PDB file of C-alpha atoms in Angstrom:
ATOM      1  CA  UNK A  10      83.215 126.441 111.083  1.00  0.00           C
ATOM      2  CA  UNK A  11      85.608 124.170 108.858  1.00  0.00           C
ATOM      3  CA  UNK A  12      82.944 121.726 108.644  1.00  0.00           C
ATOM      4  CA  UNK A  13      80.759 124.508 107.038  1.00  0.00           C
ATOM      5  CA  UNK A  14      83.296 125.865 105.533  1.00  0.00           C
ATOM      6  CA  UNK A  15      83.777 122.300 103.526  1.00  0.00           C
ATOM      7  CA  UNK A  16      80.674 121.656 103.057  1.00  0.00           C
ATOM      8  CA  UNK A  17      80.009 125.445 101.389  1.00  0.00           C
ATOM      9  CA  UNK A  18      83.801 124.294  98.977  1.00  0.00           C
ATOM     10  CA  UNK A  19      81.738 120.791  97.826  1.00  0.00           C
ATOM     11  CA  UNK A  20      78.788 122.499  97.157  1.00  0.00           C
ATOM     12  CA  UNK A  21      80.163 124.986  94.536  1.00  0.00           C
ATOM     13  CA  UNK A  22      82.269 121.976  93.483  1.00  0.00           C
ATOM     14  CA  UNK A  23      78.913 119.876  92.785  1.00  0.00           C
ATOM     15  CA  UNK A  24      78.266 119.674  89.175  1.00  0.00           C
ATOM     16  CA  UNK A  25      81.759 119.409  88.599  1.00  0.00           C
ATOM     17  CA  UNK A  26      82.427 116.512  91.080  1.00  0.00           C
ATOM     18  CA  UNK A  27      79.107 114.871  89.722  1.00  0.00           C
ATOM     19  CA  UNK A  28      80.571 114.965  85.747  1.00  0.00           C
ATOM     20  CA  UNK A  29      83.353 112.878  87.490  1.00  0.00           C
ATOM     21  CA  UNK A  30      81.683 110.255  88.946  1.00  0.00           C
ATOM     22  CA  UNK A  31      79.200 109.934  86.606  1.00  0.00           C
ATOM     23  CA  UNK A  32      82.403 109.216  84.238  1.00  0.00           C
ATOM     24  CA  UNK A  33      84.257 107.256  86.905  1.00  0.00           C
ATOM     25  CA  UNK A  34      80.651 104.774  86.754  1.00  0.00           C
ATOM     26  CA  UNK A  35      81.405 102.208  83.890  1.00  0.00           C
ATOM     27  CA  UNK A  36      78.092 100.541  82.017  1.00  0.00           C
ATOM     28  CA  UNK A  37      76.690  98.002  83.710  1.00  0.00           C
ATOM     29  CA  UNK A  38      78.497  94.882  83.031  1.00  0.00           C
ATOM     30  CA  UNK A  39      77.059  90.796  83.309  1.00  0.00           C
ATOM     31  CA  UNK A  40      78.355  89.573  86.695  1.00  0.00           C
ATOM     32  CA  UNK A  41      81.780  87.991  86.646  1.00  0.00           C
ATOM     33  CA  UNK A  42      82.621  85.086  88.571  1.00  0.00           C
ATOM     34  CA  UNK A  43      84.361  85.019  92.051  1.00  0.00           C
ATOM     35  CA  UNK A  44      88.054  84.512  91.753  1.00  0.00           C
ATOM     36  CA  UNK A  45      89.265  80.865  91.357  1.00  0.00           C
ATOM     37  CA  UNK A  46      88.749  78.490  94.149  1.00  0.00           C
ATOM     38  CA  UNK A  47      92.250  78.992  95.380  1.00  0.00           C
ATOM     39  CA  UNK A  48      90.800  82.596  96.392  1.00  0.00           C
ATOM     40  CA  UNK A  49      93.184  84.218  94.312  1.00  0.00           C
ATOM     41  CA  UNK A  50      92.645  87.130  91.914  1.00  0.00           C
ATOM     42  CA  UNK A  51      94.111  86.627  88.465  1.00  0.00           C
ATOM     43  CA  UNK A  52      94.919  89.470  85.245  1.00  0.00           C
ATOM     44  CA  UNK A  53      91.433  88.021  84.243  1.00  0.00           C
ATOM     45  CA  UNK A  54      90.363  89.969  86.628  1.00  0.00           C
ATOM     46  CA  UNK A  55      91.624  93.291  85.974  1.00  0.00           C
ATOM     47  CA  UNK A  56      90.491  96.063  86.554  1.00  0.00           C
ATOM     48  CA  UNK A  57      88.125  95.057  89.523  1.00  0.00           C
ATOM     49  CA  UNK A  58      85.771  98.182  89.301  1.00  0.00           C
ATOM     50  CA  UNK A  59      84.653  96.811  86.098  1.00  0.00           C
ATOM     51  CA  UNK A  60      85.068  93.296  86.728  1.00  0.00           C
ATOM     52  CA  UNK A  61      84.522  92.657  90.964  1.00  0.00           C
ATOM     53  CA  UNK A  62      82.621  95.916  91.143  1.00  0.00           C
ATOM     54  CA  UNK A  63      80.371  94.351  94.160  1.00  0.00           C
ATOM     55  CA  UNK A  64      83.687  92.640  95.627  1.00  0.00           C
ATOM     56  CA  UNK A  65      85.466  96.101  96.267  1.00  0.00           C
ATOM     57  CA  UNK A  66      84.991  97.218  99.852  1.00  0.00           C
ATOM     58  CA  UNK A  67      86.225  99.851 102.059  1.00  0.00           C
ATOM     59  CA  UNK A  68      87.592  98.894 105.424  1.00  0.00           C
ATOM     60  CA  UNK A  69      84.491 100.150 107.012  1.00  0.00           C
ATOM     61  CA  UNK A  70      82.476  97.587 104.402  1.00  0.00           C
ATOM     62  CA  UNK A  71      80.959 100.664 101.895  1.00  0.00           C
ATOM     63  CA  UNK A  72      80.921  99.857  98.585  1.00  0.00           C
ATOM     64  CA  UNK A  73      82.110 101.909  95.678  1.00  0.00           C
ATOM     65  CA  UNK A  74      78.138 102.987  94.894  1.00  0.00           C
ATOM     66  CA  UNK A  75      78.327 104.172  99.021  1.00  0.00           C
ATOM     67  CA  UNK A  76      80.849 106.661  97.991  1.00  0.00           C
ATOM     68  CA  UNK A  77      78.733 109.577  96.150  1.00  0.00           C
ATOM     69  CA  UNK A  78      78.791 113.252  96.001  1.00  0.00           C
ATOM     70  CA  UNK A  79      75.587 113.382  97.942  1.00  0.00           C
ATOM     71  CA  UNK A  80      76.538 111.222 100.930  1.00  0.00           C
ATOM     72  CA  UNK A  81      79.958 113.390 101.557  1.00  0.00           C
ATOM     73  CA  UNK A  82      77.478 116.296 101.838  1.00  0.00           C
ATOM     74  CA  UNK A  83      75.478 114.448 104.063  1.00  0.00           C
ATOM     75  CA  UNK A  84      77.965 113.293 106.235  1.00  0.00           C
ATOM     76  CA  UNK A  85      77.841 109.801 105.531  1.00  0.00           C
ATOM     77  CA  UNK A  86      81.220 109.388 103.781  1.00  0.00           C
ATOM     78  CA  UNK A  87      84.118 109.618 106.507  1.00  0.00           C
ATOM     79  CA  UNK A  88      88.172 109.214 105.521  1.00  0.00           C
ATOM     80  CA  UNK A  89      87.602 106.061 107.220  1.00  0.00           C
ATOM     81  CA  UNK A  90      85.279 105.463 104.514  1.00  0.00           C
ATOM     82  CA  UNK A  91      87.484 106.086 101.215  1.00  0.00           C
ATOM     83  CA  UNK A  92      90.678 104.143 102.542  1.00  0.00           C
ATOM     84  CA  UNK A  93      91.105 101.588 100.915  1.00  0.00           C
ATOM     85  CA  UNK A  94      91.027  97.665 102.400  1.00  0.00           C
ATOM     86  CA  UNK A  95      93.625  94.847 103.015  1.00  0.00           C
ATOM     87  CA  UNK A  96      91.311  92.503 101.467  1.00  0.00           C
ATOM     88  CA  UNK A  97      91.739  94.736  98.358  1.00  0.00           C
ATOM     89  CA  UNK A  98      95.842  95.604  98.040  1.00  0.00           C
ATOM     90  CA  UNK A  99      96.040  91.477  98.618  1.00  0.00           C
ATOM     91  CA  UNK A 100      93.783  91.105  95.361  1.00  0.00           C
ATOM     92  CA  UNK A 101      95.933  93.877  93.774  1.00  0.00           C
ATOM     93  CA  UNK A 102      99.005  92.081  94.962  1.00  0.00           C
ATOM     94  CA  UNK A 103      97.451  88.665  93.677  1.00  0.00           C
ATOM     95  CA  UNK A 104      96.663  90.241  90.099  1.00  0.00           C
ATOM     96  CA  UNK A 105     100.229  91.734  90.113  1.00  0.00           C
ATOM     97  CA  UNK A 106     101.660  88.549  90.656  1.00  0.00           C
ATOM     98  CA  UNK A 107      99.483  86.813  88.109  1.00  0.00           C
ATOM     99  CA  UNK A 108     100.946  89.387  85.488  1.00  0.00           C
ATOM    100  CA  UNK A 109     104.848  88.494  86.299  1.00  0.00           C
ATOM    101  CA  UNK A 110     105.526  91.197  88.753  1.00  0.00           C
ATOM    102  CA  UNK A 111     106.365  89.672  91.757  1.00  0.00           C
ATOM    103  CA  UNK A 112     107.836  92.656  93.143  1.00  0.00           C
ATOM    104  CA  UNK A 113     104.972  95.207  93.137  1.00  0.00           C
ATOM    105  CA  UNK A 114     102.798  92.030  94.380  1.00  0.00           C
ATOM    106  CA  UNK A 115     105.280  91.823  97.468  1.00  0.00           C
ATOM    107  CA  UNK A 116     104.963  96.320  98.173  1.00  0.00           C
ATOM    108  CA  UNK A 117     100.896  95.492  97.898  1.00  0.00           C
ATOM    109  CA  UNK A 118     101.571  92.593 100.696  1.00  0.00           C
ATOM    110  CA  UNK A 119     103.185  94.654 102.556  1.00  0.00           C
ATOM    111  CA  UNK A 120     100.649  98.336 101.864  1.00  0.00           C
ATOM    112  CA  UNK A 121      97.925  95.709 103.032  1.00  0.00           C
ATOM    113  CA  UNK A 122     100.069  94.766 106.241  1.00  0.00           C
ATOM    114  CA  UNK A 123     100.320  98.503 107.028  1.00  0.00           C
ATOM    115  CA  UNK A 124      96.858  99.351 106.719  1.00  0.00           C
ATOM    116  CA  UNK A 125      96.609  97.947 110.469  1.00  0.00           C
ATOM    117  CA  UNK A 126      98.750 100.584 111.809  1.00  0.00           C
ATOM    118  CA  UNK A 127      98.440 104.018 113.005  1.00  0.00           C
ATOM    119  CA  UNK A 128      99.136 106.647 110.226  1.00  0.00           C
ATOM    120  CA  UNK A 129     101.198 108.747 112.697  1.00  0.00           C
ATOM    121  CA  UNK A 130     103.026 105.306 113.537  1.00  0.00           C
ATOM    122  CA  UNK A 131     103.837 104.861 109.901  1.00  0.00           C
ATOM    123  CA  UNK A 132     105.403 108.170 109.812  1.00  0.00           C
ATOM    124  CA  UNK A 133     107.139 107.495 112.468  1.00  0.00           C
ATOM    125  CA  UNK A 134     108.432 103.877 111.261  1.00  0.00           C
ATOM    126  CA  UNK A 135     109.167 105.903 108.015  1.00  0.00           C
ATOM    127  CA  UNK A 136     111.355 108.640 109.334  1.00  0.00           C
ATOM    128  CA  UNK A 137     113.160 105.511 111.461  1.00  0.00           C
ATOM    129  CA  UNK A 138     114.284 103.801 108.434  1.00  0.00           C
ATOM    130  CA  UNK A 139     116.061 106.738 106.757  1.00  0.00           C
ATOM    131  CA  UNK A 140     119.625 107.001 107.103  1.00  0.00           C
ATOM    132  CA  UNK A 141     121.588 107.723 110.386  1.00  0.00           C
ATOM    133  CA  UNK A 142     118.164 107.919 112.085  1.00  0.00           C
ATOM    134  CA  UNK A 143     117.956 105.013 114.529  1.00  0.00           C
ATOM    135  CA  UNK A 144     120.356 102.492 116.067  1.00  0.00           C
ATOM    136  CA  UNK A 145     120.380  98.357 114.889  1.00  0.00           C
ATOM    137  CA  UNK A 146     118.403  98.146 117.919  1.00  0.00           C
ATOM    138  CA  UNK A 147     116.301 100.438 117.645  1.00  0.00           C
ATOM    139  CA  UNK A 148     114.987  99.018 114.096  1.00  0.00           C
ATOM    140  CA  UNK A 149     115.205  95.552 115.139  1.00  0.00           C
ATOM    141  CA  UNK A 150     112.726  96.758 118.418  1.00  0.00           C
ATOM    142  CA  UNK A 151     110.915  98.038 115.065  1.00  0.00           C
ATOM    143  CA  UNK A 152     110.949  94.883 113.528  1.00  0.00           C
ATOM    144  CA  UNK A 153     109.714  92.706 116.457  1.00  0.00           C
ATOM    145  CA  UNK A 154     106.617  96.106 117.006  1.00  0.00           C
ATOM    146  CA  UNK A 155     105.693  94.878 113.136  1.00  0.00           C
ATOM    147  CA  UNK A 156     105.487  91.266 114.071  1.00  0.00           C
ATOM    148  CA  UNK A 157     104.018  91.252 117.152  1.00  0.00           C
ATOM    149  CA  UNK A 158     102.034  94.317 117.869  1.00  0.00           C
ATOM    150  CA  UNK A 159     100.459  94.745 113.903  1.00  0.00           C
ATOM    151  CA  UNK A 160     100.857  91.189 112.790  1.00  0.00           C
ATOM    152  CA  UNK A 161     102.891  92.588 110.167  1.00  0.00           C
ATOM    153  CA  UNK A 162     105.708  89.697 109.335  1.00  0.00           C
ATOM    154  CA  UNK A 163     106.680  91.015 105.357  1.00  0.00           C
ATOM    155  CA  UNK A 164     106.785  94.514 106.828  1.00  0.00           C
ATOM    156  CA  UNK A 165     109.284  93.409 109.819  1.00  0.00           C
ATOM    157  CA  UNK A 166     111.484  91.177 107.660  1.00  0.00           C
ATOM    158  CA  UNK A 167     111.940  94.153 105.139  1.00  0.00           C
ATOM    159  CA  UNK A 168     112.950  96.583 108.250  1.00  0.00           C
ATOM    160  CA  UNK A 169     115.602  93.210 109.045  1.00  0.00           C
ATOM    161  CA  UNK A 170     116.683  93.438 105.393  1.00  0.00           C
ATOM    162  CA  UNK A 171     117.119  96.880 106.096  1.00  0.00           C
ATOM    163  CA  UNK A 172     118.924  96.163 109.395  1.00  0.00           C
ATOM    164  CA  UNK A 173     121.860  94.627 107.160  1.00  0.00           C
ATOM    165  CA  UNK A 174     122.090  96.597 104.730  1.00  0.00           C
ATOM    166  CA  UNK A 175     122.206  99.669 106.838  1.00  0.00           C
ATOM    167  CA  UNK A 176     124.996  97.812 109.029  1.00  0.00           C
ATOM    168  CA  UNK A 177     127.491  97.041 105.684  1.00  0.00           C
ATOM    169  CA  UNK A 178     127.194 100.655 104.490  1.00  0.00           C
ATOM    170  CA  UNK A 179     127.366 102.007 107.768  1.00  0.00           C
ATOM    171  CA  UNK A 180     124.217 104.595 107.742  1.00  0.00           C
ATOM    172  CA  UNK A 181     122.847 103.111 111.224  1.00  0.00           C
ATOM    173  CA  UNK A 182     122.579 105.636 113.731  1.00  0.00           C
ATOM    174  CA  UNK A 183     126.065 105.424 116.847  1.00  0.00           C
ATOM    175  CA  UNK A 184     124.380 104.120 119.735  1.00  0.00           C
TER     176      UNK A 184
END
């Protein structure tokens, strides 16, 4: 009944939804190269839906012309299906870099790090790391779950960062 329900919502939300992808759809542009040899994305190649429009790929491998009005109606479009890659925060994170901000290049190495674990995990990490919430071992048990279980290394050395910090100011959790 949701399903229907939905599908009843996109309908009436058609031509609507179709103005805004047909706007969302840049001209045709000539191919672009592949990043440089290193494999790295400069600010040459910002933005990538006009420039790397065939490089940008969901983690279930659709590409942005998958992702239409018409295939959410048909089912073919899942959430799986609009999130968006590693391989695609690290090229945001490269570009970043390239354009002298290190520091939103680091938060996309570490979004791209995350996209490998549960959402309800994330939450879960989340609501850990706020103040007076868990003990130095529990976010150093945290830490080594990053490393180990999600291959996740940026991620766990923030939560030790955090492990400090929390420790001097004394917001860790009596345990």
């Amino acid at each position: 009944a949701l399903v229907a329900a939905l599908a009843k919502e996109l309908q009436q939300a058609a031509p609507v939804m179709e103005t805004l992808v047909k706007d969302l759809k840049p001209a045709p542009n000539p191919p672009q190269p592949a990043p440089a040899a290193s494999g790295q994305y400069t600010q040459q190649d910002y933005p990538m839906l006009e420039k790397h429009r065939d490089a940008i790929r969901t983690p279930t491998g659709k590409t942005v012309d998958d992702i239409t009005l018409e295939s959410v109606l048909e089912g073919k479009v899942t959430m799986a299906d609009v999130r968006i890659s590693p391989e695609m925060l690290r090229a945001q994170a490269d570009i970043a870099q390239d354009a002298g901000k290190p520091a939103m290049g680091e938060n996309l190495r570490r979004a791209a790090e995350l996209t490998q674990v549960p959402d309800e995990e994330v939450i879960r990490m989340y609501d850990m790391l706020r103040p007076n919430r868990a003990t130095k071992a529990q976010l150093l048990e945290l830490a080594k779950t990053l490393e180990t279980q999600y291959h996740a290394p940026m991620c766990a050395a923030l939560v030790r960062e955090a492990v400090e910090v929390y420790e001097k100011r004394g917001i860790l959790k009596a345990g």
